[in-house]
């Protein structure tokens, strides 16, 4: 159970980091970052290479609707 909780914490922290970085990117660029800009350092990207413990791969997908991205 503690292993699963630790993995869940890693995933939750990563999602919160991506959300925060996306908001900062949006304020600077008037759009959200794409997956190709995830690893790039700010202000050109989010500067997020993955989760802290590297347990999960992060990917940003675009459904074509800027309101939901």
Short mmCIF file of N, CA, C and O in Angstrom, two decimals:
data_model
loop_
_atom_site.label_atom_id
_atom_site.label_comp_id
_atom_site.label_asym_id
_atom_site.label_seq_id
_atom_site.Cartn_x
_atom_site.Cartn_y
_atom_site.Cartn_z
N UNK A 1 0.81 -1.20 0.00
CA UNK A 1 0.00 0.00 0.00
C UNK A 1 0.85 1.26 0.00
O UNK A 1 0.48 2.23 -0.63
N UNK A 2 1.94 1.27 0.74
CA UNK A 2 2.77 2.48 0.80
C UNK A 2 3.46 2.74 -0.54
O UNK A 2 3.68 3.89 -0.91
N UNK A 3 3.78 1.68 -1.27
CA UNK A 3 4.40 1.83 -2.59
C UNK A 3 3.40 2.47 -3.55
O UNK A 3 3.73 3.40 -4.29
N UNK A 4 2.18 1.99 -3.52
CA UNK A 4 1.13 2.55 -4.38
C UNK A 4 0.87 4.01 -4.04
O UNK A 4 0.74 4.86 -4.92
N UNK A 5 0.84 4.33 -2.76
CA UNK A 5 0.64 5.72 -2.34
C UNK A 5 1.77 6.61 -2.81
O UNK A 5 1.55 7.74 -3.25
N UNK A 6 3.00 6.14 -2.71
CA UNK A 6 4.15 6.92 -3.15
C UNK A 6 4.09 7.17 -4.65
O UNK A 6 4.40 8.27 -5.12
N UNK A 7 3.67 6.16 -5.40
CA UNK A 7 3.53 6.33 -6.84
C UNK A 7 2.41 7.32 -7.16
O UNK A 7 2.53 8.14 -8.08
N UNK A 8 1.33 7.26 -6.41
CA UNK A 8 0.22 8.18 -6.60
C UNK A 8 0.64 9.61 -6.30
O UNK A 8 0.28 10.54 -7.02
N UNK A 9 1.45 9.80 -5.27
CA UNK A 9 1.95 11.13 -4.92
C UNK A 9 2.82 11.66 -6.06
O UNK A 9 2.74 12.84 -6.42
N UNK A 10 3.66 10.81 -6.64
CA UNK A 10 4.52 11.21 -7.76
C UNK A 10 3.67 11.69 -8.93
O UNK A 10 3.95 12.73 -9.53
N UNK A 11 2.63 10.96 -9.26
CA UNK A 11 1.75 11.32 -10.37
C UNK A 11 0.98 12.60 -10.08
O UNK A 11 0.89 13.49 -10.94
N UNK A 12 0.44 12.72 -8.89
CA UNK A 12 -0.33 13.91 -8.52
C UNK A 12 0.54 15.16 -8.54
O UNK A 12 0.15 16.20 -9.08
N UNK A 13 1.74 15.07 -7.99
CA UNK A 13 2.66 16.21 -7.98
C UNK A 13 3.02 16.62 -9.41
O UNK A 13 3.09 17.81 -9.72
N UNK A 14 3.24 15.64 -10.27
CA UNK A 14 3.58 15.94 -11.67
C UNK A 14 2.43 16.67 -12.37
O UNK A 14 2.66 17.64 -13.10
N UNK A 15 1.21 16.22 -12.15
CA UNK A 15 0.06 16.87 -12.79
C UNK A 15 -0.12 18.29 -12.28
O UNK A 15 -0.44 19.20 -13.05
N UNK A 16 0.10 18.50 -11.00
CA UNK A 16 0.01 19.86 -10.45
C UNK A 16 1.12 20.75 -11.02
O UNK A 16 0.89 21.93 -11.32
N UNK A 17 2.31 20.20 -11.18
CA UNK A 17 3.41 20.96 -11.78
C UNK A 17 3.11 21.34 -13.22
O UNK A 17 3.38 22.47 -13.65
N UNK A 18 2.56 20.40 -13.99
CA UNK A 18 2.21 20.69 -15.38
C UNK A 18 1.12 21.76 -15.44
O UNK A 18 1.21 22.70 -16.24
N UNK A 19 0.11 21.67 -14.60
CA UNK A 19 -0.97 22.66 -14.59
C UNK A 19 -0.42 24.05 -14.27
O UNK A 19 -0.77 25.04 -14.93
N UNK A 20 0.44 24.14 -13.27
CA UNK A 20 1.03 25.42 -12.89
C UNK A 20 1.91 25.97 -14.02
O UNK A 20 1.85 27.16 -14.35
N UNK A 21 2.73 25.12 -14.61
CA UNK A 21 3.60 25.55 -15.70
C UNK A 21 2.79 25.97 -16.92
O UNK A 21 3.15 26.93 -17.60
N UNK A 22 1.69 25.29 -17.18
CA UNK A 22 0.83 25.66 -18.31
C UNK A 22 0.23 27.04 -18.09
O UNK A 22 0.14 27.84 -19.03
N UNK A 23 -0.19 27.35 -16.88
CA UNK A 23 -0.76 28.67 -16.59
C UNK A 23 0.29 29.76 -16.80
O UNK A 23 -0.01 30.81 -17.38
N UNK A 24 1.51 29.53 -16.34
CA UNK A 24 2.59 30.50 -16.54
C UNK A 24 2.89 30.67 -18.03
O UNK A 24 3.09 31.78 -18.52
N UNK A 25 2.93 29.54 -18.75
CA UNK A 25 3.20 29.59 -20.19
C UNK A 25 2.08 30.35 -20.90
O UNK A 25 2.34 31.16 -21.78
N UNK A 26 0.84 30.11 -20.50
CA UNK A 26 -0.30 30.79 -21.12
C UNK A 26 -0.22 32.30 -20.90
O UNK A 26 -0.48 33.08 -21.83
N UNK A 27 0.14 32.72 -19.71
CA UNK A 27 0.25 34.16 -19.44
C UNK A 27 1.33 34.82 -20.30
O UNK A 27 1.16 35.96 -20.73
N UNK A 28 2.40 34.10 -20.57
CA UNK A 28 3.49 34.66 -21.37
C UNK A 28 3.25 34.56 -22.87
O UNK A 28 3.71 35.41 -23.63
N UNK A 29 2.49 33.54 -23.32
CA UNK A 29 2.37 33.25 -24.76
C UNK A 29 0.95 33.30 -25.31
O UNK A 29 0.75 33.06 -26.49
N UNK A 30 -0.02 33.51 -24.45
CA UNK A 30 -1.44 33.56 -24.84
C UNK A 30 -1.92 32.26 -25.51
O UNK A 30 -2.78 32.26 -26.37
N UNK A 31 -1.29 31.17 -25.13
CA UNK A 31 -1.70 29.82 -25.56
C UNK A 31 -1.06 28.83 -24.62
O UNK A 31 -0.11 29.16 -23.91
N UNK A 32 -1.58 27.61 -24.63
CA UNK A 32 -0.99 26.56 -23.81
C UNK A 32 0.13 25.87 -24.59
O UNK A 32 0.12 25.83 -25.82
N UNK A 33 1.09 25.32 -23.87
CA UNK A 33 2.22 24.63 -24.49
C UNK A 33 1.78 23.31 -25.10
O UNK A 33 0.86 22.65 -24.60
N UNK A 34 2.46 22.92 -26.15
CA UNK A 34 2.23 21.63 -26.79
C UNK A 34 3.21 20.61 -26.22
O UNK A 34 4.16 20.96 -25.51
N UNK A 35 2.99 19.37 -26.55
CA UNK A 35 3.85 18.30 -26.03
C UNK A 35 5.31 18.51 -26.42
O UNK A 35 6.21 18.25 -25.62
N UNK A 36 5.56 19.03 -27.62
CA UNK A 36 6.92 19.25 -28.09
C UNK A 36 7.64 20.31 -27.25
O UNK A 36 8.87 20.35 -27.22
N UNK A 37 6.89 21.15 -26.54
CA UNK A 37 7.48 22.22 -25.74
C UNK A 37 7.59 21.85 -24.26
O UNK A 37 8.00 22.66 -23.44
N UNK A 38 7.27 20.63 -23.93
CA UNK A 38 7.25 20.22 -22.53
C UNK A 38 8.65 20.25 -21.89
O UNK A 38 8.81 20.74 -20.78
N UNK A 39 9.66 19.75 -22.59
CA UNK A 39 11.01 19.67 -22.03
C UNK A 39 11.78 20.98 -22.12
O UNK A 39 12.74 21.18 -21.37
N UNK A 40 11.39 21.85 -23.04
CA UNK A 40 12.12 23.11 -23.23
C UNK A 40 12.01 23.98 -21.99
O UNK A 40 10.96 24.06 -21.35
N UNK A 41 13.09 24.64 -21.66
CA UNK A 41 13.10 25.53 -20.49
C UNK A 41 12.24 26.76 -20.75
O UNK A 41 12.13 27.22 -21.88
N UNK A 42 11.60 27.28 -19.71
CA UNK A 42 10.81 28.51 -19.87
C UNK A 42 11.71 29.66 -20.32
O UNK A 42 12.88 29.66 -20.00
N UNK A 43 11.23 30.59 -21.08
CA UNK A 43 9.85 30.81 -21.50
C UNK A 43 9.46 30.07 -22.77
O UNK A 43 8.32 30.15 -23.20
N UNK A 44 10.39 29.34 -23.40
CA UNK A 44 10.08 28.63 -24.65
C UNK A 44 9.25 27.37 -24.41
O UNK A 44 8.64 26.84 -25.34
N UNK A 45 9.21 26.88 -23.19
CA UNK A 45 8.47 25.66 -22.89
C UNK A 45 8.15 25.56 -21.42
O UNK A 45 8.25 26.55 -20.68
N UNK A 46 7.79 24.37 -20.98
CA UNK A 46 7.39 24.17 -19.59
C UNK A 46 8.56 23.80 -18.68
O UNK A 46 8.50 24.00 -17.48
N UNK A 47 9.60 23.22 -19.24
CA UNK A 47 10.74 22.81 -18.43
C UNK A 47 10.47 21.60 -17.56
O UNK A 47 11.05 21.46 -16.49
N UNK A 48 9.58 20.72 -18.02
CA UNK A 48 9.23 19.53 -17.24
C UNK A 48 9.60 18.30 -18.06
O UNK A 48 9.03 18.06 -19.12
N UNK A 49 10.54 17.52 -17.57
CA UNK A 49 11.00 16.34 -18.30
C UNK A 49 10.21 15.09 -17.94
O UNK A 49 10.18 14.14 -18.69
N UNK A 50 9.58 15.07 -16.80
CA UNK A 50 8.83 13.90 -16.36
C UNK A 50 8.48 14.04 -14.89
O UNK A 50 8.60 15.12 -14.31
N UNK A 51 8.09 12.96 -14.28
CA UNK A 51 7.76 13.00 -12.86
C UNK A 51 9.04 12.99 -12.04
O UNK A 51 10.10 12.61 -12.53
N UNK A 52 8.95 13.41 -10.80
CA UNK A 52 10.13 13.52 -9.94
C UNK A 52 10.86 12.19 -9.80
O UNK A 52 12.10 12.15 -9.81
N UNK A 53 10.13 11.11 -9.67
CA UNK A 53 10.75 9.79 -9.48
C UNK A 53 10.82 9.01 -10.79
O UNK A 53 11.19 7.84 -10.81
N UNK A 54 10.45 9.66 -11.89
CA UNK A 54 10.48 9.05 -13.23
C UNK A 54 9.65 7.78 -13.32
O UNK A 54 9.99 6.84 -14.04
N UNK A 55 8.54 7.75 -12.59
CA UNK A 55 7.66 6.59 -12.62
C UNK A 55 6.65 6.66 -13.76
O UNK A 55 6.11 5.64 -14.18
N UNK A 56 6.41 7.86 -14.26
CA UNK A 56 5.39 8.06 -15.30
C UNK A 56 5.94 8.92 -16.42
O UNK A 56 6.79 9.77 -16.20
N UNK A 57 5.43 8.69 -17.63
CA UNK A 57 5.72 9.54 -18.77
C UNK A 57 4.58 10.55 -18.88
O UNK A 57 3.41 10.18 -18.76
N UNK A 58 4.92 11.79 -19.12
CA UNK A 58 3.91 12.83 -19.27
C UNK A 58 3.78 13.19 -20.74
O UNK A 58 4.77 13.26 -21.47
N UNK A 59 2.54 13.42 -21.17
CA UNK A 59 2.28 13.78 -22.55
C UNK A 59 1.13 14.76 -22.59
O UNK A 59 0.15 14.63 -21.85
N UNK A 60 1.25 15.76 -23.44
CA UNK A 60 0.18 16.73 -23.64
C UNK A 60 -0.45 16.43 -24.99
O UNK A 60 0.24 16.33 -26.01
N UNK A 61 -1.76 16.26 -25.00
CA UNK A 61 -2.46 16.01 -26.26
C UNK A 61 -3.35 17.20 -26.60
O UNK A 61 -3.85 17.89 -25.72
N UNK A 62 -3.53 17.43 -27.86
CA UNK A 62 -4.33 18.54 -28.36
C UNK A 62 -5.54 17.98 -29.08
O UNK A 62 -5.42 17.24 -30.06
N UNK A 63 -6.73 18.32 -28.57
CA UNK A 63 -7.94 17.83 -29.20
C UNK A 63 -8.46 18.81 -30.26
O UNK A 63 -9.54 18.63 -30.81
N UNK A 64 -7.70 19.87 -30.55
CA UNK A 64 -8.09 20.84 -31.55
C UNK A 64 -8.98 21.94 -31.03
O UNK A 64 -9.30 22.88 -31.75
N UNK A 65 -9.39 21.86 -29.78
CA UNK A 65 -10.25 22.89 -29.19
C UNK A 65 -9.44 23.68 -28.18
O UNK A 65 -9.13 23.17 -27.11
N UNK A 66 -9.06 24.94 -28.50
CA UNK A 66 -8.22 25.71 -27.59
C UNK A 66 -8.85 25.94 -26.22
O UNK A 66 -8.15 26.14 -25.25
N UNK A 67 -10.16 25.86 -26.13
CA UNK A 67 -10.83 26.10 -24.84
C UNK A 67 -10.63 24.94 -23.87
O UNK A 67 -10.71 25.11 -22.67
N UNK A 68 -10.37 23.75 -24.37
CA UNK A 68 -10.25 22.58 -23.50
C UNK A 68 -8.82 22.07 -23.36
O UNK A 68 -8.59 21.13 -22.62
N UNK A 69 -7.90 22.67 -24.05
CA UNK A 69 -6.53 22.16 -24.00
C UNK A 69 -5.88 22.37 -22.69
O UNK A 69 -6.05 23.17 -21.90
#
